[in-house]
mmCIF file of C-alpha atoms in Angstrom:
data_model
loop_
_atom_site.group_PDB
_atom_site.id
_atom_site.type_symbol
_atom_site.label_atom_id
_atom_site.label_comp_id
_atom_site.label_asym_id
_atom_site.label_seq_id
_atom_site.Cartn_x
_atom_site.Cartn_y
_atom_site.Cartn_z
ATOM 1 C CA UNK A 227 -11.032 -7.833 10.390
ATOM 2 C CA UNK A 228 -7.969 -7.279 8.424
ATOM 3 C CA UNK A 229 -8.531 -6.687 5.018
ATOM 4 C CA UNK A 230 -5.283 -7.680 3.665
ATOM 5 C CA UNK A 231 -3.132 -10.328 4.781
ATOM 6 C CA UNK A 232 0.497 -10.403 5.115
ATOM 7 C CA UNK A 233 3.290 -13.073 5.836
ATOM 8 C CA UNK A 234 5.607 -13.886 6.497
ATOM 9 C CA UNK A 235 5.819 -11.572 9.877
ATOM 10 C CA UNK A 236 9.770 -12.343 9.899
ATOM 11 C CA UNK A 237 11.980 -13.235 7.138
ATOM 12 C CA UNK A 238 15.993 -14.195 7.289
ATOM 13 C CA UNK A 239 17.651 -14.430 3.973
ATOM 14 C CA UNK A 240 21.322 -14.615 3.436
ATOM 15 C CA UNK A 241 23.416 -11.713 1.387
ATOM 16 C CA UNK A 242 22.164 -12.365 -2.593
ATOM 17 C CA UNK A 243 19.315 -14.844 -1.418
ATOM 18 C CA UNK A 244 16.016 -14.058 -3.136
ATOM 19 C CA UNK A 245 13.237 -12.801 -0.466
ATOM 20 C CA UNK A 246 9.347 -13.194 -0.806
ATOM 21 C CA UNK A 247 6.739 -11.612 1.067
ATOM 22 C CA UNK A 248 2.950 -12.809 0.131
ATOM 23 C CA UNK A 249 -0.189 -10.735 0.084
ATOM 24 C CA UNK A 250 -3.854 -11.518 0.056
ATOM 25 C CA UNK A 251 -6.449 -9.120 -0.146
ATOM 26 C CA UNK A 252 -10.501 -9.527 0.083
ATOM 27 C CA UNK A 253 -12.150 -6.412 -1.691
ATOM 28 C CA UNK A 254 -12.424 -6.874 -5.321
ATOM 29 C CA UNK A 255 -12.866 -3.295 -5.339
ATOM 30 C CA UNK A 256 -9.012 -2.374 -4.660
ATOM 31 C CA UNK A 257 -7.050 -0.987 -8.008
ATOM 32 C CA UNK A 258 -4.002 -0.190 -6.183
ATOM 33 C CA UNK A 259 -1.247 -2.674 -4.610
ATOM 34 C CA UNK A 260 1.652 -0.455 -3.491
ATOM 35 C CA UNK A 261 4.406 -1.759 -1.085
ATOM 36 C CA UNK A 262 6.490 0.171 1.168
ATOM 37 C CA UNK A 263 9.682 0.101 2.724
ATOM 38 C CA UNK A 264 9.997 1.248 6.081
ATOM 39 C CA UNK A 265 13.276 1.835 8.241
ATOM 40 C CA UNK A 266 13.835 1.770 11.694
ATOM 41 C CA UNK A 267 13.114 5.401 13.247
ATOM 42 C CA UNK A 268 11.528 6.770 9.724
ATOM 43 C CA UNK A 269 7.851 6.679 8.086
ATOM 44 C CA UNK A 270 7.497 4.465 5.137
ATOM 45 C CA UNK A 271 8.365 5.122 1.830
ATOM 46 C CA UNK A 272 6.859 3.773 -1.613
ATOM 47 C CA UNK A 273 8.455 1.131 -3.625
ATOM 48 C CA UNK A 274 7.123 -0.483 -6.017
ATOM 49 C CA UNK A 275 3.272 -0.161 -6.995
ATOM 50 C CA UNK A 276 1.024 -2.393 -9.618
ATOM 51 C CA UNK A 277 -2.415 -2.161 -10.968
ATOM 52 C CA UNK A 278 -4.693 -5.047 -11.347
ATOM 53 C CA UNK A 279 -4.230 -5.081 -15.407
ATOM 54 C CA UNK A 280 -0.814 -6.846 -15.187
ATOM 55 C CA UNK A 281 0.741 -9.501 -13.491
ATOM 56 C CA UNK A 282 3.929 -8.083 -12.519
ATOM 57 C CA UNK A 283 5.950 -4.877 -12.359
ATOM 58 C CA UNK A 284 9.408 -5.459 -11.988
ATOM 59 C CA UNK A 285 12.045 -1.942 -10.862
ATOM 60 C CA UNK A 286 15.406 -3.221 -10.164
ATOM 61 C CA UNK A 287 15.927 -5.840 -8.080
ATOM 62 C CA UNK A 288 12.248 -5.812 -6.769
ATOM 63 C CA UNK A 289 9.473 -7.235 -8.982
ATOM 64 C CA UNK A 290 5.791 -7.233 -7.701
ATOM 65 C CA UNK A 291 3.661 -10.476 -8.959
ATOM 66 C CA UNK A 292 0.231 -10.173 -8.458
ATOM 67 C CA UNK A 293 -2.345 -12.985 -9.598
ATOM 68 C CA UNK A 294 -6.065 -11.545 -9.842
ATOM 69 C CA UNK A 295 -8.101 -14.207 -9.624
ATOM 70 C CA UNK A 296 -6.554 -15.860 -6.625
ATOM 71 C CA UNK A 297 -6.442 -12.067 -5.170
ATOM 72 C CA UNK A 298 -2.778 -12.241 -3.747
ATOM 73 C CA UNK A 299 0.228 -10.521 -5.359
ATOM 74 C CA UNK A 300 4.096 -10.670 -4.000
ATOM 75 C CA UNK A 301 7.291 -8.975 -3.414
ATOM 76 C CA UNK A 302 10.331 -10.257 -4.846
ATOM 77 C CA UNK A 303 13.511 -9.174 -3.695
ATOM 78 C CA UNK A 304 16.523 -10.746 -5.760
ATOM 79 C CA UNK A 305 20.317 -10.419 -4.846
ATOM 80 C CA UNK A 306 19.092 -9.626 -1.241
ATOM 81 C CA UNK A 307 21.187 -6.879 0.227
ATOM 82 C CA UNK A 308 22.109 -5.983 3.944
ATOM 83 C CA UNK A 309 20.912 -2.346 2.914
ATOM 84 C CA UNK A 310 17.320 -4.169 2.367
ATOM 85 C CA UNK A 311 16.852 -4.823 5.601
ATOM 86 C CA UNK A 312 13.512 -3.258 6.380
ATOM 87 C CA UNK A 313 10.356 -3.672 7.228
ATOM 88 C CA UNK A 314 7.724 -4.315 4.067
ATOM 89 C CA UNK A 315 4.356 -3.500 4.407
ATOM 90 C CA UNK A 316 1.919 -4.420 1.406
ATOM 91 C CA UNK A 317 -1.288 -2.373 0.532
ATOM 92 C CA UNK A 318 -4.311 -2.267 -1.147
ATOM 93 C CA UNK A 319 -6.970 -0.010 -1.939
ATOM 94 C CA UNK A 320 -8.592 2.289 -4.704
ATOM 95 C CA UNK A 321 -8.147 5.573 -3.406
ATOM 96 C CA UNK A 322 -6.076 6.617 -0.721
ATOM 97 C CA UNK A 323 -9.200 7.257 1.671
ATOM 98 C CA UNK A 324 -9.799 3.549 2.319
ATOM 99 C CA UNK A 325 -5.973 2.254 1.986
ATOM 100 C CA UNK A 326 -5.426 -1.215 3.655
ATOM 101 C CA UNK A 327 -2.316 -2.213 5.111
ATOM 102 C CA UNK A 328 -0.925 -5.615 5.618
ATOM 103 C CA UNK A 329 0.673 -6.344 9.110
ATOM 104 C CA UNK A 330 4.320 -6.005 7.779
ATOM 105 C CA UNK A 331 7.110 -8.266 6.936
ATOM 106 C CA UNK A 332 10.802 -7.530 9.111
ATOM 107 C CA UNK A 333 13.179 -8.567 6.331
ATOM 108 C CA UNK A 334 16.920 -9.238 7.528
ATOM 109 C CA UNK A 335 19.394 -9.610 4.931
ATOM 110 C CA UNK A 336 22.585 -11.618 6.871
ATOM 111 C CA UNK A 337 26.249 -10.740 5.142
ATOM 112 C CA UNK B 969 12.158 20.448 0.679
ATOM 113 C CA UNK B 970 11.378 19.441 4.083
ATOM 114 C CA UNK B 971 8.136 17.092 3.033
ATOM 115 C CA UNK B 972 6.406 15.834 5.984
ATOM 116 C CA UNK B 973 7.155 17.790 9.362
ATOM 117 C CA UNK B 974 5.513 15.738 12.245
ATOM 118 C CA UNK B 975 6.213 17.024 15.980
ATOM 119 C CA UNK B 976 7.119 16.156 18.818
ATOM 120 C CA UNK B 977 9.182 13.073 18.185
ATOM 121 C CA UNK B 978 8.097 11.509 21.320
ATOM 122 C CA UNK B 979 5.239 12.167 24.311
ATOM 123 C CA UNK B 980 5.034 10.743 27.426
ATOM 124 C CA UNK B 981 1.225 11.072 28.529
ATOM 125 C CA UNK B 982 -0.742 10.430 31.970
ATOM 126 C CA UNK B 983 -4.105 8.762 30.919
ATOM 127 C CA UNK B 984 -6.686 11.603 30.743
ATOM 128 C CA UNK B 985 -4.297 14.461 30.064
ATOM 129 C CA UNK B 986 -4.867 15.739 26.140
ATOM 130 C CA UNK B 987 -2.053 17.191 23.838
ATOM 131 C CA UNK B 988 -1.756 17.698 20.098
ATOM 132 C CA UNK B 989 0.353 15.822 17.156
ATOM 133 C CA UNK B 990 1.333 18.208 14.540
ATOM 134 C CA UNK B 991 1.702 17.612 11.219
ATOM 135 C CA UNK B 992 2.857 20.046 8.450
ATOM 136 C CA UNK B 993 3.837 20.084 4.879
ATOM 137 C CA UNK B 994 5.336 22.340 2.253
ATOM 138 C CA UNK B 995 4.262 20.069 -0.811
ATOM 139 C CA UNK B 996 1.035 21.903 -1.531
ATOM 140 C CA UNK B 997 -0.674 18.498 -0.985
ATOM 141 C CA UNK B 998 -4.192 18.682 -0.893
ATOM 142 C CA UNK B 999 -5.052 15.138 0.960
ATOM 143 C CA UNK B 1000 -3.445 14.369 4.272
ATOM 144 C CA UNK B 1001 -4.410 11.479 7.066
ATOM 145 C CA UNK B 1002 -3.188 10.386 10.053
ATOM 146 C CA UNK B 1003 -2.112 6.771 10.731
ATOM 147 C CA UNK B 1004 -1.344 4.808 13.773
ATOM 148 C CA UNK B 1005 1.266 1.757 13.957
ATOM 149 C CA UNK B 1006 0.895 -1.253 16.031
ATOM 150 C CA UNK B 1007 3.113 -3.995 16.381
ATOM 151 C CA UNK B 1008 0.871 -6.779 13.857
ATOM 152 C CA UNK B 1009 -1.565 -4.588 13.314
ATOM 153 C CA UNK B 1010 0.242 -2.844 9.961
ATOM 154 C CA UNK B 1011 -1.154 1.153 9.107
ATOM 155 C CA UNK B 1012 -4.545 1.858 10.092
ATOM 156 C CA UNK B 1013 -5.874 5.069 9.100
ATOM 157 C CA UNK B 1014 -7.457 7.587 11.917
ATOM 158 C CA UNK B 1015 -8.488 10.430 10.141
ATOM 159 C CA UNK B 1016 -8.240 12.304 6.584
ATOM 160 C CA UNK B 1017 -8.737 15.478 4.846
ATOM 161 C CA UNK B 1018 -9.321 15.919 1.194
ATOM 162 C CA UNK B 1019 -8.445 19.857 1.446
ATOM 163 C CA UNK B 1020 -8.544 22.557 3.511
ATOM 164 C CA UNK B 1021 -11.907 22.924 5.709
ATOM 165 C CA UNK B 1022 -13.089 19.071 5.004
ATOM 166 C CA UNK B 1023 -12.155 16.017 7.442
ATOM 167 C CA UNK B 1024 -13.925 12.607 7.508
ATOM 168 C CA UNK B 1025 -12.971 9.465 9.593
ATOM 169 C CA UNK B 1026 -10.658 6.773 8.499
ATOM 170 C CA UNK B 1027 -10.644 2.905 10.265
ATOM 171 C CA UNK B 1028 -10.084 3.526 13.544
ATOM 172 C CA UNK B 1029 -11.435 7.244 14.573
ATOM 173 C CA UNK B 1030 -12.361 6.886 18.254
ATOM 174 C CA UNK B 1031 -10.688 8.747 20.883
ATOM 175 C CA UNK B 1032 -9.472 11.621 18.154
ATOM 176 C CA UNK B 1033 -9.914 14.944 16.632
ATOM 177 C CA UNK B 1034 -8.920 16.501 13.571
ATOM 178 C CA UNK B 1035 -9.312 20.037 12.126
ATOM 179 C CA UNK B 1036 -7.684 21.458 8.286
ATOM 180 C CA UNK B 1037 -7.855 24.986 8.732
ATOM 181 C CA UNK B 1038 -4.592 25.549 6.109
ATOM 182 C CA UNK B 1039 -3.830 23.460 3.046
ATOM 183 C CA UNK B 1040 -0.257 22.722 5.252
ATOM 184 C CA UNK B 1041 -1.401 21.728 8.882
ATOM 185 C CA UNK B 1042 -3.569 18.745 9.959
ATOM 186 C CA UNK B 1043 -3.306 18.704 13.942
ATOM 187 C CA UNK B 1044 -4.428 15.246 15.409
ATOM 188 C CA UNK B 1045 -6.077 16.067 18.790
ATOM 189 C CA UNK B 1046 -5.932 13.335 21.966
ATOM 190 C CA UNK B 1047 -8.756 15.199 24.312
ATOM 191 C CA UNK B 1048 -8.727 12.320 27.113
ATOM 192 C CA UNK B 1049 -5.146 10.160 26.686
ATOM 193 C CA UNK B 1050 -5.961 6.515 27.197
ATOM 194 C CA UNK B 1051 -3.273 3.691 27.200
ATOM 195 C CA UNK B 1052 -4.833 1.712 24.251
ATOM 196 C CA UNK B 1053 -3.951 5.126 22.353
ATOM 197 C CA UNK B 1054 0.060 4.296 22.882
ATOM 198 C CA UNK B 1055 1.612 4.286 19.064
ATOM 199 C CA UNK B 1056 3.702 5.359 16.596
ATOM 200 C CA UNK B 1057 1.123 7.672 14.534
ATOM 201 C CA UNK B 1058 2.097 8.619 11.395
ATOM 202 C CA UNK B 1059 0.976 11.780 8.726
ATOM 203 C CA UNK B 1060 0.926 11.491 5.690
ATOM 204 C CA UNK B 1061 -0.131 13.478 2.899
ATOM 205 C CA UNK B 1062 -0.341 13.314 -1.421
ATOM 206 C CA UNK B 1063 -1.888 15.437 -4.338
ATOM 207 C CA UNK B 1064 -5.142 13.995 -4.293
ATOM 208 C CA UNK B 1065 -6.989 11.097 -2.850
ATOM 209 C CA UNK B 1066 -8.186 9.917 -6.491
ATOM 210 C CA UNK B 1067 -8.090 6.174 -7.527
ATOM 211 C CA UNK B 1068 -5.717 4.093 -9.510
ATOM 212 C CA UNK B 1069 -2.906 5.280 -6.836
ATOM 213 C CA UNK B 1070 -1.634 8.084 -8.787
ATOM 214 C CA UNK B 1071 -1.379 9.742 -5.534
ATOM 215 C CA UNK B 1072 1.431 8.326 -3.852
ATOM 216 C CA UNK B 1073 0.994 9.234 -0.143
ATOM 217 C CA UNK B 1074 4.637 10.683 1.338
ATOM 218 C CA UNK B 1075 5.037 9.850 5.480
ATOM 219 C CA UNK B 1076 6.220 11.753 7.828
ATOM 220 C CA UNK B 1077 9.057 10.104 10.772
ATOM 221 C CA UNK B 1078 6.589 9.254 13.038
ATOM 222 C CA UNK B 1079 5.492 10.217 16.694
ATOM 223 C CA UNK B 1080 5.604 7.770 19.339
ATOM 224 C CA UNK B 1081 3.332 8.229 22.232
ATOM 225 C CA UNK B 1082 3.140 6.596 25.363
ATOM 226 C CA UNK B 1083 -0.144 6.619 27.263
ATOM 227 C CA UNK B 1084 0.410 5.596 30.703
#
């Protein structure tokens, strides 16, 4: 039973394009929603992290929204590079003993 | 800084055989865990270890063994190889394992076994 839901599994977005990946998560309990970027051949790295008292985090190009109530928060990617192309996982969780990963998103950002 | 050292790189295993993933790191981090990667299956965490001489199970424990006996090295143990234990496993380690994600975990590159 997977705890947090990811999608899309795939995503295609053209050089500059604005990419989304959605989130869902069932444990009221979690206090952390990190994301991580992952590259082919390397372990994942953190990029952008929120807590659950505000609505969005924005670093750079890549803004987290994340909407309590309906328990889902998002990754936005704007001005899409090729350089993005990665795989994003989304996370929950309130301590890192019981962290919850999403399935993962394979972003390709097309010149 | 090296981080995260994770050896080998790749294993080729005959079901029932055993072997050892290693995992070190020069960060003075006191939590570290060991993940596995499956295609649509995300992270799922094996084992963990809030500091040296304390382990505990994570989502998916079966089939492994863990011991902490330094603050650096966390050894993930495979006693009987089965094929449903081919992966990508992944350490990973951070300061603490307190809430609120002030402890950002930092991966290691990843070992990919094959089980056959």
């Amino acid at each position: 039973q997977q705890q947090v839901k990811q999608s899309p599994q795939s995503l295609i977005v053209q050089k500059g394009g604005i990419s989304i990946i959605n989130c869902a998560y069932e444990n009221t309990a979690f206090d952390y929603f990190p994301w991580y970027q992952q590259f082919p051949g390397k372990g994942p790295a953190l990029l952008i992290a929120i807590r659950p008292d505000v609505s969005e985090k924005k670093e750079g190009r890549f803004t987290i929204s994340f909407n309590k109530s309906a328990k889902q928060f998002s990754l936005h990617i704007m001005d899409s590079q090729p350089g993005d192309s990665a795989t994003y996982f989304c996370a929950a969780g309130y301590n890192n003993n019981d962290m919850r990963f999403g399935a993962g998103t394979r972003l390709t950002v097309k010149p | 800084n090296a981080g995260v050292t994770q050896t080998p790189k790749f294993q080729v295993l005959k079901t029932g055989q055993s072997m050892t993933l290693q995992c070190a790191q020069d960060m003075n981090h006191e939590y570290m865990s060991w993940y596995r990667q499956d295609p649509g299956m995300g992270l799922r965490l094996i084992h963990y270890s809030v500091g040296a001489g304390i382990t505990d199970q994570g989502e998916v424990p079966n089939g492994y063994n863990v011991s902490r006996s330094t603050t650096e090295d966390f050894p993930l143990r495979l006693l009987s190889a089965a094929p449903s234990q081919t992966s990508v496993y992944f350490c990973a380690s951070s300061y603490g394992s307190g809430s609120g994600g002030a402890n950002v975990l930092t991966f290691g590159a990843g070992s990919r076994l094959t089980v056959l």
